[in-house]
GROMACS .gro file of C-alpha atoms in nm:
model
  220
    1MET     CA    1  -4.352  -3.686   4.293
    2PHE     CA    2  -4.052  -3.490   4.424
    3ARG     CA    3  -3.969  -3.159   4.251
    4SER     CA    4  -3.597  -3.170   4.316
    5PRO     CA    5  -3.327  -3.431   4.367
    6LEU     CA    6  -3.259  -3.280   4.710
    7LEU     CA    7  -3.612  -3.350   4.833
    8ALA     CA    8  -3.594  -3.702   4.694
    9ALA     CA    9  -3.266  -3.764   4.874
   10LEU     CA   10  -3.407  -3.632   5.203
   11ALA     CA   11  -3.711  -3.857   5.171
   12ALA     CA   12  -3.490  -4.159   5.110
   13VAL     CA   13  -3.282  -4.080   5.419
   14LEU     CA   14  -3.595  -4.045   5.632
   15LEU     CA   15  -3.720  -4.383   5.514
   16LEU     CA   16  -3.388  -4.545   5.601
   17LEU     CA   17  -3.383  -4.388   5.947
   18THR     CA   18  -3.740  -4.488   6.028
   19PRO     CA   19  -3.725  -4.787   6.271
   20CYS     CA   20  -3.889  -5.098   6.135
   21SER     CA   21  -3.860  -5.328   6.436
   22PRO     CA   22  -4.197  -5.237   6.594
   23ALA     CA   23  -4.368  -5.379   6.286
   24LEU     CA   24  -4.213  -5.715   6.367
   25ALA     CA   25  -4.332  -5.713   6.728
   26GLN     CA   26  -4.622  -5.945   6.805
   27SER     CA   27  -4.931  -5.926   7.020
   28ALA     CA   28  -5.243  -6.138   7.052
   29ALA     CA   29  -5.399  -5.945   6.763
   30ASP     CA   30  -5.140  -6.095   6.527
   31PHE     CA   31  -5.276  -6.445   6.588
   32PRO     CA   32  -5.596  -6.603   6.452
   33ALA     CA   33  -5.921  -6.490   6.611
   34SER     CA   34  -6.014  -6.852   6.685
   35ALA     CA   35  -5.804  -7.147   6.795
   36PRO     CA   36  -5.597  -7.278   6.503
   37GLU     CA   37  -5.610  -7.641   6.401
   38GLU     CA   38  -5.234  -7.672   6.439
   39ARG     CA   39  -5.103  -7.772   6.780
   40VAL     CA   40  -4.775  -7.591   6.717
   41VAL     CA   41  -4.782  -7.225   6.613
   42ASP     CA   42  -4.413  -7.166   6.546
   43THR     CA   43  -4.408  -6.803   6.434
   44ALA     CA   44  -4.045  -6.770   6.547
   45GLY     CA   45  -3.936  -7.057   6.323
   46VAL     CA   46  -3.726  -7.225   6.592
   47LEU     CA   47  -3.848  -7.581   6.530
   48SER     CA   48  -3.770  -7.803   6.235
   49ARG     CA   49  -4.056  -7.978   6.058
   50ALA     CA   50  -3.970  -8.306   6.230
   51ALA     CA   51  -3.945  -8.142   6.572
   52SER     CA   52  -4.274  -7.958   6.518
   53SER     CA   53  -4.449  -8.285   6.429
   54GLU     CA   54  -4.305  -8.458   6.735
   55VAL     CA   55  -4.414  -8.180   6.968
   56ALA     CA   56  -4.761  -8.176   6.809
   57ARG     CA   57  -4.800  -8.550   6.876
   58GLU     CA   58  -4.710  -8.501   7.240
   59LEU     CA   59  -4.958  -8.213   7.270
   60GLU     CA   60  -5.230  -8.442   7.134
   61SER     CA   61  -5.180  -8.659   7.442
   62PHE     CA   62  -5.354  -8.393   7.652
   63GLN     CA   63  -5.680  -8.470   7.470
   64ALA     CA   64  -5.716  -8.783   7.684
   65GLU     CA   65  -5.728  -8.551   7.986
   66ARG     CA   66  -5.984  -8.324   7.814
   67VAL     CA   67  -5.728  -8.047   7.777
   68ASP     CA   68  -5.668  -7.849   7.459
   69ALA     CA   69  -5.293  -7.784   7.457
   70ARG     CA   70  -5.081  -7.581   7.214
   71LEU     CA   71  -4.729  -7.446   7.178
   72VAL     CA   72  -4.673  -7.089   7.057
   73THR     CA   73  -4.335  -6.940   6.973
   74VAL     CA   74  -4.267  -6.571   6.913
   75ASN     CA   75  -3.960  -6.381   6.800
   76GLN     CA   76  -4.041  -6.040   6.949
   77LEU     CA   77  -4.322  -5.913   7.171
   78ASP     CA   78  -4.489  -5.575   7.164
   79TYR     CA   79  -4.327  -5.321   7.396
   80GLY     CA   80  -4.439  -5.379   7.755
   81LEU     CA   81  -4.609  -5.711   7.679
   82ALA     CA   82  -4.486  -6.003   7.890
   83LEU     CA   83  -4.495  -6.362   7.768
   84PRO     CA   84  -4.746  -6.485   8.032
   85GLU     CA   85  -4.976  -6.193   7.950
   86LEU     CA   86  -4.967  -6.285   7.581
   87GLY     CA   87  -5.063  -6.638   7.681
   88ARG     CA   88  -5.360  -6.519   7.886
   89GLN     CA   89  -5.478  -6.301   7.598
   90LEU     CA   90  -5.455  -6.595   7.359
   91LEU     CA   91  -5.649  -6.815   7.601
   92ALA     CA   92  -5.929  -6.559   7.604
   93ARG     CA   93  -5.909  -6.523   7.226
   94TRP     CA   94  -5.919  -6.898   7.165
   95ARG     CA   95  -6.168  -6.993   7.436
   96ASP     CA   96  -6.379  -7.293   7.339
   97PRO     CA   97  -6.752  -7.214   7.376
   98VAL     CA   98  -6.816  -7.578   7.460
   99GLY     CA   99  -6.576  -7.560   7.751
  100GLY     CA  100  -6.281  -7.773   7.851
  101GLY     CA  101  -5.937  -7.700   7.981
  102GLN     CA  102  -5.689  -7.493   7.783
  103LEU     CA  103  -5.313  -7.504   7.815
  104LEU     CA  104  -5.055  -7.292   7.633
  105PHE     CA  105  -4.678  -7.339   7.626
  106LEU     CA  106  -4.501  -7.024   7.507
  107ILE     CA  107  -4.142  -6.957   7.396
  108ASP     CA  108  -3.982  -6.619   7.325
  109SER     CA  109  -3.673  -6.677   7.110
  110GLN     CA  110  -3.550  -6.319   7.148
  111THR     CA  111  -3.518  -6.334   7.528
  112ASN     CA  112  -3.470  -6.713   7.550
  113SER     CA  113  -3.757  -6.737   7.794
  114ALA     CA  114  -4.062  -6.960   7.831
  115ALA     CA  115  -4.396  -6.949   8.006
  116VAL     CA  116  -4.697  -7.175   8.058
  117VAL     CA  117  -5.054  -7.056   8.117
  118SER     CA  118  -5.377  -7.246   8.164
  119SER     CA  119  -5.748  -7.178   8.188
  120ASP     CA  120  -5.900  -7.129   8.532
  121ASP     CA  121  -6.060  -7.475   8.541
  122LEU     CA  122  -5.714  -7.636   8.550
  123THR     CA  123  -5.584  -7.432   8.844
  124THR     CA  124  -5.655  -7.709   9.095
  125GLN     CA  125  -5.438  -7.960   8.909
  126LEU     CA  126  -5.189  -7.721   8.753
  127THR     CA  127  -5.115  -7.462   9.018
  128PRO     CA  128  -4.967  -7.122   8.928
  129ALA     CA  129  -4.646  -7.220   9.107
  130LEU     CA  130  -4.617  -7.536   8.897
  131LEU     CA  131  -4.674  -7.344   8.574
  132ARG     CA  132  -4.412  -7.082   8.668
  133SER     CA  133  -4.161  -7.350   8.758
  134THR     CA  134  -4.223  -7.534   8.432
  135GLY     CA  135  -4.168  -7.221   8.224
  136ARG     CA  136  -3.879  -7.065   8.413
  137SER     CA  137  -3.687  -7.383   8.488
  138THR     CA  138  -3.800  -7.697   8.304
  139MET     CA  139  -3.828  -7.519   7.969
  140ALA     CA  140  -3.593  -7.223   8.011
  141LEU     CA  141  -3.285  -7.428   8.101
  142PRO     CA  142  -3.265  -7.624   7.772
  143ILE     CA  143  -3.337  -7.304   7.579
  144ARG     CA  144  -3.050  -7.117   7.741
  145ASP     CA  145  -2.826  -7.420   7.713
  146GLY     CA  146  -2.773  -7.427   7.340
  147ALA     CA  147  -3.115  -7.304   7.219
  148ARG     CA  148  -3.266  -7.654   7.250
  149TYR     CA  149  -3.624  -7.550   7.177
  150ARG     CA  150  -3.743  -7.900   7.090
  151GLN     CA  151  -3.612  -8.044   7.416
  152ALA     CA  152  -3.755  -7.754   7.614
  153SER     CA  153  -4.100  -7.813   7.465
  154LEU     CA  154  -4.094  -8.188   7.524
  155ASP     CA  155  -3.970  -8.150   7.883
  156GLY     CA  156  -4.242  -7.899   7.970
  157ILE     CA  157  -4.512  -8.112   7.808
  158SER     CA  158  -4.393  -8.428   7.982
  159ARG     CA  159  -4.389  -8.267   8.327
  160LEU     CA  160  -4.741  -8.124   8.312
  161LEU     CA  161  -4.888  -8.430   8.140
  162THR     CA  162  -4.752  -8.646   8.421
  163VAL     CA  163  -4.927  -8.428   8.679
  164LEU     CA  164  -5.256  -8.423   8.487
  165GLN     CA  165  -5.247  -8.803   8.464
  166GLY     CA  166  -5.228  -8.824   8.842
  167GLY     CA  167  -4.856  -8.883   8.873
  168GLU     CA  168  -4.613  -8.710   9.104
  169ASP     CA  169  -4.455  -8.389   8.980
  170PRO     CA  170  -4.110  -8.480   8.841
  171GLY     CA  171  -3.987  -8.142   8.960
  172GLU     CA  172  -3.734  -7.909   8.810
  173PRO     CA  173  -3.434  -8.048   8.621
  174VAL     CA  174  -3.128  -8.117   8.829
  175VAL     CA  175  -2.840  -7.889   8.738
  176ALA     CA  176  -2.515  -8.084   8.759
  177SER     CA  177  -2.241  -7.899   8.941
  178VAL     CA  178  -1.892  -7.927   8.796
  179VAL     CA  179  -1.641  -8.047   9.055
  180THR     CA  180  -1.282  -7.955   8.979
  181ALA     CA  181  -1.045  -8.248   9.030
  182PRO     CA  182  -0.751  -8.182   9.262
  183SER     CA  183  -0.432  -8.090   9.082
  184ASN     CA  184  -0.068  -8.133   9.179
  185VAL     CA  185   0.025  -7.821   8.986
  186PRO     CA  186   0.064  -7.534   9.235
  187THR     CA  187  -0.141  -7.222   9.186
  188ARG     CA  188   0.013  -6.879   9.142
  189GLU     CA  189  -0.062  -6.795   9.505
  190GLU     CA  190   0.094  -7.120   9.626
  191THR     CA  191   0.405  -7.058   9.415
  192ALA     CA  192   0.439  -6.704   9.547
  193ALA     CA  193   0.403  -6.826   9.907
  194SER     CA  194   0.662  -7.099   9.848
  195ASN     CA  195   0.908  -6.850   9.697
  196ALA     CA  196   0.861  -6.613   9.989
  197PHE     CA  197   0.927  -6.893  10.237
  198THR     CA  198   1.245  -6.989  10.048
  199TRP     CA  199   1.375  -6.632  10.064
  200VAL     CA  200   1.308  -6.616  10.437
  201VAL     CA  201   1.508  -6.935  10.492
  202VAL     CA  202   1.795  -6.806  10.276
  203LEU     CA  203   1.807  -6.474  10.460
  204LEU     CA  204   1.805  -6.648  10.797
  205VAL     CA  205   2.091  -6.874  10.691
  206VAL     CA  206   2.292  -6.583  10.552
  207GLY     CA  207   2.220  -6.375  10.859
  208SER     CA  208   2.352  -6.652  11.083
  209VAL     CA  209   2.646  -6.786  10.880
  210VAL     CA  210   2.802  -6.458  10.761
  211PRO     CA  211   2.860  -6.314  11.111
  212MET     CA  212   3.011  -6.646  11.223
  213LEU     CA  213   3.247  -6.655  10.924
  214THR     CA  214   3.341  -6.292  10.980
  215TRP     CA  215   3.424  -6.357  11.346
  216TRP     CA  216   3.623  -6.669  11.253
  217VAL     CA  217   3.830  -6.486  10.990
  218PHE     CA  218   3.914  -6.187  11.208
  219SER     CA  219   3.982  -6.398  11.516
  220ARG     CA  220   4.269  -6.581  11.345
   0.00000   0.00000   0.00000
C-alpha cells in the first residue's frame, strides 16, 4: 500500500495523533429508535448487576401511576449536548403512541451530574423545579460523595414516586455540617499573642527594676 517505509511511518504517526474520544461521545442517535424493554440502560457501566436489578424493580413501581420510567447512564456526551437535552431527545424518540406519562432519570459519569426529565403530561405533578432539584441535589449529592450511583438512583426514584402517589415532597437531602469540638490546645495565633504579652511584661519589669537597682547601687 505504501511505497516507502517513510510514508508508512508517517501514516502510523497520523493515526496515533488522530483523537478518538469523539467516537465515544453519545447522543440520542446512539440509543434504540424505540423504547427498550429494559428499565435500566446503563451504557456507562456504573451499576452492578444486583444494583441494576434493584433499580429496575423500583422503576417498575411507576407503572401503578401510569408512568413509563427509565434510568439512562452515559459516560460522555456529544460536544455541546447537555444532559437534560439528551433526556428530552430520548423522550421524543421513545414516545409511546398509545400515550401515558414518560419519566427519565439520567446520570453522566464523566461530570458526576444527574438530571430528570418528564413528558409534558406530568408537568402538573412533577414541576420543572422539582425535577431540577431531584437531579441537581437528590441524585447529584450521592454521586459526588463517593460515586454512589445506586443510592443516587434510588433516592431520586423514591422522591418522585412519593410525589406521584400523592405524598408530600420529601425535599432535598439534608447536608450535615461538621462542628469542630472546642480544643484546649492553643492555636498558632493564640500562642503568638501569648508570647508577645509575656515579652511586654518582661520588658516592663526590666524597665522598672533596672533603674531602681542602678540608683540603689550608686546611692550607697
